[in-house]
Short mmCIF file of C-alpha atoms in Angstrom, two decimals:
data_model
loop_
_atom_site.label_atom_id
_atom_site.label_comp_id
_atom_site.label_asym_id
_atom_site.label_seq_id
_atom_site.Cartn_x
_atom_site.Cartn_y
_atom_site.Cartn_z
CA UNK A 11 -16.25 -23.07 -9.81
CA UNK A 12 -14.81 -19.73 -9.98
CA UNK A 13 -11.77 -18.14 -7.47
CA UNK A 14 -14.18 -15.64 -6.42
CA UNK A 15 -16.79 -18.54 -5.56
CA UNK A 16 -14.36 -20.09 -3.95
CA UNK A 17 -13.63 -17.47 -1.68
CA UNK A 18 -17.06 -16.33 -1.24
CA UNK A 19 -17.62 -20.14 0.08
CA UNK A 20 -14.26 -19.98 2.41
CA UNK A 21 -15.99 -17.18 3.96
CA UNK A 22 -13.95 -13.97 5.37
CA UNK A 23 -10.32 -14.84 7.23
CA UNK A 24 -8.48 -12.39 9.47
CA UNK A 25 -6.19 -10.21 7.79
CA UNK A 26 -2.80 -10.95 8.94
CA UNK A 27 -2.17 -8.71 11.99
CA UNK A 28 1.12 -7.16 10.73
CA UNK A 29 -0.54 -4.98 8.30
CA UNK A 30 -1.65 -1.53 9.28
CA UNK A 31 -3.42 0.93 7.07
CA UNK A 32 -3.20 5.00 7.28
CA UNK A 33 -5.43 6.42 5.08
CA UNK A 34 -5.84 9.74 3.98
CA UNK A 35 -9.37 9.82 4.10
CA UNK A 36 -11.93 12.43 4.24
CA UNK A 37 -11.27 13.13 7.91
CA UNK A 38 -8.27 13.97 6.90
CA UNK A 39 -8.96 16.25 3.79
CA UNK A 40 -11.27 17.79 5.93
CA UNK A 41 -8.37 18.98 8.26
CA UNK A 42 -5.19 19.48 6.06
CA UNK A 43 -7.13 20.16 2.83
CA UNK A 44 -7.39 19.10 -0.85
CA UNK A 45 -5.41 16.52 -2.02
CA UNK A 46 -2.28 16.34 -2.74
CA UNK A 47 -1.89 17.53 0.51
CA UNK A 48 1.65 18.83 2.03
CA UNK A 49 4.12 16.16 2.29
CA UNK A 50 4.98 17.78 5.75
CA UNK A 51 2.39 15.14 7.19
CA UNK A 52 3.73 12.61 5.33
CA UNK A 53 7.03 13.51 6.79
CA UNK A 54 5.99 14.01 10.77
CA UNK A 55 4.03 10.64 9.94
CA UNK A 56 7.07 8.84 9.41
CA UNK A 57 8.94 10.39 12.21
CA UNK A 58 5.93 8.97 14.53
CA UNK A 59 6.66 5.53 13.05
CA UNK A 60 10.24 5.46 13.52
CA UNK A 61 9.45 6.18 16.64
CA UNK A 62 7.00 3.89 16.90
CA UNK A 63 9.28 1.37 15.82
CA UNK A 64 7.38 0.35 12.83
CA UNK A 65 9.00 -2.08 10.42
CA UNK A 66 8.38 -0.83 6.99
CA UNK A 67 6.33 1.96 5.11
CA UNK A 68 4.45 1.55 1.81
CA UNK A 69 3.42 4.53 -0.06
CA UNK A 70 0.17 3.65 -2.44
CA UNK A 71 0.89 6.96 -3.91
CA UNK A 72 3.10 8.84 -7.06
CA UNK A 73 5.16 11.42 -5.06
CA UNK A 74 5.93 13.42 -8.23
CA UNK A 75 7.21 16.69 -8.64
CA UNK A 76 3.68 18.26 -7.92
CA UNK A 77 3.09 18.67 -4.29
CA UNK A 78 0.52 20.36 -2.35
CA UNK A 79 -1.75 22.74 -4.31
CA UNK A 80 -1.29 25.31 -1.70
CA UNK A 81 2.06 27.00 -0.49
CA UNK A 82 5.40 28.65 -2.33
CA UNK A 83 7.28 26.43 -4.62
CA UNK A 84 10.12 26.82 -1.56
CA UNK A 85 7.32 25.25 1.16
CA UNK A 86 7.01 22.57 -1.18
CA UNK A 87 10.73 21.74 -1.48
CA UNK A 88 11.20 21.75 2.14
CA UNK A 89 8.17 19.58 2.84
CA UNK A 90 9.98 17.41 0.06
CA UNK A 91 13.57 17.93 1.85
CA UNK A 92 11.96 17.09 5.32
CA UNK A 93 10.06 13.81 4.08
CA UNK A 94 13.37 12.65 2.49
CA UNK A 95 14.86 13.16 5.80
CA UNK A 96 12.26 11.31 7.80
CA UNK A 97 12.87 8.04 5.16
CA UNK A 98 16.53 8.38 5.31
CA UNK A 99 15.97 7.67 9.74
CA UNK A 100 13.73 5.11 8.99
CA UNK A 101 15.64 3.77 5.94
CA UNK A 102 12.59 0.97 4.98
CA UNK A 103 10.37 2.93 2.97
CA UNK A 104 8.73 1.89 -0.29
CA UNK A 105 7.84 4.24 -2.66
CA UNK A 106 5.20 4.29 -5.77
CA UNK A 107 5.92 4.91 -9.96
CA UNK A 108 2.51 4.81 -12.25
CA UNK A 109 2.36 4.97 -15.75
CA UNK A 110 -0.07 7.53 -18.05
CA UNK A 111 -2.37 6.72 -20.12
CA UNK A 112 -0.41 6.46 -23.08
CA UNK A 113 2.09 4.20 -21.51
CA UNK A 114 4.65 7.40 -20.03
CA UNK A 115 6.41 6.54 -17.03
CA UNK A 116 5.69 8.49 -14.34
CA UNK A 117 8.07 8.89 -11.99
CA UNK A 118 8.48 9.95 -7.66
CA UNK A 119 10.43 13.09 -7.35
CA UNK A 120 14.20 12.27 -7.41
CA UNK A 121 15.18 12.89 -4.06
CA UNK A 122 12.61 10.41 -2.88
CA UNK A 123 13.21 8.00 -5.49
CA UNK A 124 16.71 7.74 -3.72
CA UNK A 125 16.10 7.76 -0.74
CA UNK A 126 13.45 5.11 -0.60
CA UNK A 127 14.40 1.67 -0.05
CA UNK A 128 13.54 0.22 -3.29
CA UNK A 129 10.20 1.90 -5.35
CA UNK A 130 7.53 -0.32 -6.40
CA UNK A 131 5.17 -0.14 -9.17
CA UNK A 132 1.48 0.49 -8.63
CA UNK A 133 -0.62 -0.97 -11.63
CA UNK A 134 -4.03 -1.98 -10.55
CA UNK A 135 -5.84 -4.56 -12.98
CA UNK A 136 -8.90 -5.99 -13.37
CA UNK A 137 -10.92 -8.63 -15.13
CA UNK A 138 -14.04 -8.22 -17.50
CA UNK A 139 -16.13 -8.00 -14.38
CA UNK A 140 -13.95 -5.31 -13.07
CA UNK A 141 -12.41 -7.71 -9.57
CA UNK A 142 -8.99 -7.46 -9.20
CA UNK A 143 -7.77 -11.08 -9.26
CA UNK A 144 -4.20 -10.97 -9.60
CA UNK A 145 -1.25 -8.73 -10.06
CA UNK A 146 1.58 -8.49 -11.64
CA UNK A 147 4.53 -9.80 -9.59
CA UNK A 148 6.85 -7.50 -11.35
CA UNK A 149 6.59 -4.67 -14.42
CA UNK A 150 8.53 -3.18 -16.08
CA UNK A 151 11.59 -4.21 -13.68
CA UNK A 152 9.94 -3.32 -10.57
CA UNK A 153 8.20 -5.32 -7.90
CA UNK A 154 4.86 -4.45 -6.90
CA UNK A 155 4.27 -2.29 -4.67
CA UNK A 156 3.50 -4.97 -1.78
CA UNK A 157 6.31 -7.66 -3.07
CA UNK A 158 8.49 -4.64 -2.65
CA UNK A 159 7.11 -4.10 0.56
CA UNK A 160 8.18 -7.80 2.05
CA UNK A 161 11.14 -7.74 0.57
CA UNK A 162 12.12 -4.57 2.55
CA UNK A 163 10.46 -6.75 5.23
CA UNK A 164 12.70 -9.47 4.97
CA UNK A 165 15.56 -7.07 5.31
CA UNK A 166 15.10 -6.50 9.05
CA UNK A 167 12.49 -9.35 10.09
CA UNK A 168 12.41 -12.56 8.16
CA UNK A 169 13.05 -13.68 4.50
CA UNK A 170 9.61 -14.30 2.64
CA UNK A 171 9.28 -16.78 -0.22
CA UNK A 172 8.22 -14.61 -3.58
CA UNK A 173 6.60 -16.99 -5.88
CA UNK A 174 8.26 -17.45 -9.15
CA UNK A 175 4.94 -17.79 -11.13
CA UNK A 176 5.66 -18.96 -15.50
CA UNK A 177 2.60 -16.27 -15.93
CA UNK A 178 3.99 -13.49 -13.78
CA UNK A 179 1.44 -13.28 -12.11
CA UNK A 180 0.56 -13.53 -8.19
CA UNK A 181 -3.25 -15.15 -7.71
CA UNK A 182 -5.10 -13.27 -4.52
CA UNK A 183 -6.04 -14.97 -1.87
CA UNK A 184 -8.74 -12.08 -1.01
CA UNK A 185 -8.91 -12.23 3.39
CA UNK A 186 -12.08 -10.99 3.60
CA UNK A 187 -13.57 -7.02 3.16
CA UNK A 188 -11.76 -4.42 3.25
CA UNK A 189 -13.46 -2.77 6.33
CA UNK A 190 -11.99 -5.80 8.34
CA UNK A 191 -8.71 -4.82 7.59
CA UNK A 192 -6.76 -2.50 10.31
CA UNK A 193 -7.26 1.18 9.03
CA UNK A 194 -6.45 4.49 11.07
CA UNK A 195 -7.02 8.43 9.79
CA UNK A 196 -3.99 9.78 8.81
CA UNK A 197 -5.15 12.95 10.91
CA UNK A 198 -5.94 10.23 13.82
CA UNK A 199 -2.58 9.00 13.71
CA UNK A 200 -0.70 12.11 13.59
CA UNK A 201 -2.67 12.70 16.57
CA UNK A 202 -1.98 10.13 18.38
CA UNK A 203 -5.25 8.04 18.74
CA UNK A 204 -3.90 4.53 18.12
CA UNK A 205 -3.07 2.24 21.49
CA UNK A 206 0.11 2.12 22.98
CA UNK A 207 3.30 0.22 21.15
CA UNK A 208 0.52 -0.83 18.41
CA UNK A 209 2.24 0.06 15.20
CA UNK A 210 5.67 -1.61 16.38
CA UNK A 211 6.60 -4.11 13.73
CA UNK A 212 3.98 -3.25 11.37
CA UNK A 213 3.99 -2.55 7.62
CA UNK A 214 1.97 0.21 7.66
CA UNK A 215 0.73 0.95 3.92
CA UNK A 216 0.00 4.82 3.31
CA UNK A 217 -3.51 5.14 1.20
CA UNK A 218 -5.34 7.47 -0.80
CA UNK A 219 -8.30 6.54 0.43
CA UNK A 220 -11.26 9.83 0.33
CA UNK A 221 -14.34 9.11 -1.26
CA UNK A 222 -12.97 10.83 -4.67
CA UNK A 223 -10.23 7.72 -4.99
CA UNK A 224 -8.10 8.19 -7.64
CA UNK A 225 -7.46 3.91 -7.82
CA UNK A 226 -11.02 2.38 -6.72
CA UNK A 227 -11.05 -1.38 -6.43
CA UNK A 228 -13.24 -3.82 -5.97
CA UNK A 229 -12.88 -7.50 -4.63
CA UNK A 230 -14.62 -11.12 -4.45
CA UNK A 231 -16.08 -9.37 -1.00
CA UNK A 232 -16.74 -5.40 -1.67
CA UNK A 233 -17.43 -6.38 -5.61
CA UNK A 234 -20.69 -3.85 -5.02
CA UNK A 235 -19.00 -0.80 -3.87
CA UNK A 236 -15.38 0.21 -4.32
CA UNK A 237 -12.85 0.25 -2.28
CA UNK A 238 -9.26 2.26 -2.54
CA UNK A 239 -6.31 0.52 -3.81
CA UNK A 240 -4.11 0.10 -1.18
CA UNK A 241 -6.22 -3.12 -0.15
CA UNK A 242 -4.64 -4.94 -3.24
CA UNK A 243 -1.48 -4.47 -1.94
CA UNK A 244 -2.18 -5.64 1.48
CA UNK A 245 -3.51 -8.50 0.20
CA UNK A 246 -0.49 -8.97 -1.93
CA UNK A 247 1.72 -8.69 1.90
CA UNK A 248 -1.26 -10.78 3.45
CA UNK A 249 -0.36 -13.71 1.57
CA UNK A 250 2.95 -13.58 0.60
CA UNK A 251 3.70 -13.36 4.91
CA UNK A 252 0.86 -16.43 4.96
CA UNK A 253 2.02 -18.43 1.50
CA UNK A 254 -1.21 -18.81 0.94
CA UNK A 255 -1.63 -16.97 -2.46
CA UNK A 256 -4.03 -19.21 -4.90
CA UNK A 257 -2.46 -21.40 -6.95
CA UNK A 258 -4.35 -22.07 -10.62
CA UNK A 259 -4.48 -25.68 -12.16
CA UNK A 260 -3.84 -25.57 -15.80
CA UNK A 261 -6.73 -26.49 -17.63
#
C-alpha cells in the first residue's frame, strides 16, 4: 500500500495549531493590486506581528530586486528599506531563494538576505503523479524553507529534532486538506480581523496564494485541484513540531 493510501485511510488530522497562514490571495490583489505587490504591506505586516508577539515569519516568496510593478524605483527602495527595518525588530524572519529554469540561482535582494534570520530554499517537487511527497531537507546548503523555519523556532521556543535522513529527504506526513489549515487575507490581517492575542507564538508562513499561483501543489487530500505552495512547508513545520514525519522501510 502506497503513503498516499495510507494517509487517505488515516483520514484528515488537525494541523498543529502553531501554524498560521497569511495569504495574499485574491482579496488581497483585489485591494493593493497586481502582484508583486509593494513590500510596504509586507513591512506594516510584520510590524503587526511583532506586535502581536508572533514567534517567527516564513516568507514562501523570492524577494528579488523586482518589487512592485507600480511606483518610482525610490518607492520601491524605501518599501525595501522599511521591510528590512520591520525584520531587523522582529529579528526571526525566514526568507526564500529559487532557482531558474536552467539551474541560476536566484537570489532575495541583499538587504533582506541580511537581515533575515537565516534564508531558506523553496524547491517544490513532485512525483510522476504530480503529489508532493517529500522534500528536500536541505539544497544546495540551505534548509528548506520550513526546516529553516523551526530552527529559527527553536531559537526562542524549544529545540526541534531535524531528521538526519541517508536520502536527504523528509517523508510528509500530509495533516489533512489544505482548507483545514489556519489561513487569513493578507488584506484581513492588515486590517485587523483576526481574534484577540491569536497570532502570539505562531509561525505565521507568508503565501502567494491568488488563483494565478505561481507554485501550485497538490497533496494525498487536494490531489484534484491545486493548492499554493506554502502548504508544503507547513506540513514540513507540522511534523517536524509533531515528529511524526513518515518514515520509509527499505525494500
Amino acid at each position: 500500500v502506497g503513503t498516499t493510501q495510507l494517509i487517505r485511510l488515516r483520514g484528515s488530522r488537525d494541523w498543529d495549531s502553531r501554524i498560521v497562514m497569511v495569504s495574499v490571495d485574491d482579496k488581497t490583489l483585489g485591494e493593493f493590486g497586481q502582484f508583486p505587490i509593494s513590500r510596504d504591506y509586507y513591512a506594516d505586516l510584520v510590524w503587526l506581528l511583532t506586535r502581536e508577539e508572533s514567534s517567527v515569519i516564513a516568507f514562501n516568496m523570492l524577494l528579488s530586486g523586482n518589487t512592485a510593478a507600480s511606483g518610482s524605483l525610490q518607492a520601491n527602495s524605501d518599501a525595501t528599506a522599511r521591510l528590512a527595518s520591520a525584520m531587523s525588530s522582529l529579528g526571526r524572519v525566514v526568507i526564500g531563494q529559487t532557482w531558474g529554469s536552467g539551474g541560476e540561482m536566484r537570489s532575495p535582494v541583499p538587504v533582506l538576505a541580511n537581515t533575515a534570520i537565516t534564508t531558506g530554499h523553496l524547491r517544490l517537487s513532485a512525483d510522476p503523479d504530480a503529489i508532493t511527497r517529500s522534500i528536500n531537507i536541505e539544497f544546495e546548503d540551505l534548509s528548506a524553507l520550513g526546516v529553516a523555519a523551526i530552527q529559527a523556532y527553536g531559537i526562542e521556543k524549544e529545540l526541534v529534532s531535524i531528521p538526519e535522513e541517508p536520502s536527504g529527504m523528509l517523508y510528509l506526513n500530509w495533516p489533512g486538506e489544505a482548507k483545514e489549515l489556519a489561513t487569513f487575507s493578507l488584506v484581513d490581517v492588515l486590517a485587523g480581523q483576526f481574534p484577540p492575542g491569536y497570532l502570539k507564538d505562531k509561525i505565521v508562513i507568508v503565501d502567494y496564494g491568488a488563483a494565478s499561483s505561481v507554485q501550485p501543489l497538490r497533496t494525498p487530500f487536494d490531489s484534484q485541484a491545486t493548492v499554493s505552495g506554502g502548504y508544503m512547508h507547513a506540513a514540513v513545520i507540522d511534523n517536524l513540531l509533531n515528529q511524526n514525519w513518515l518514515h520509509l522501510v527499505p525494500e
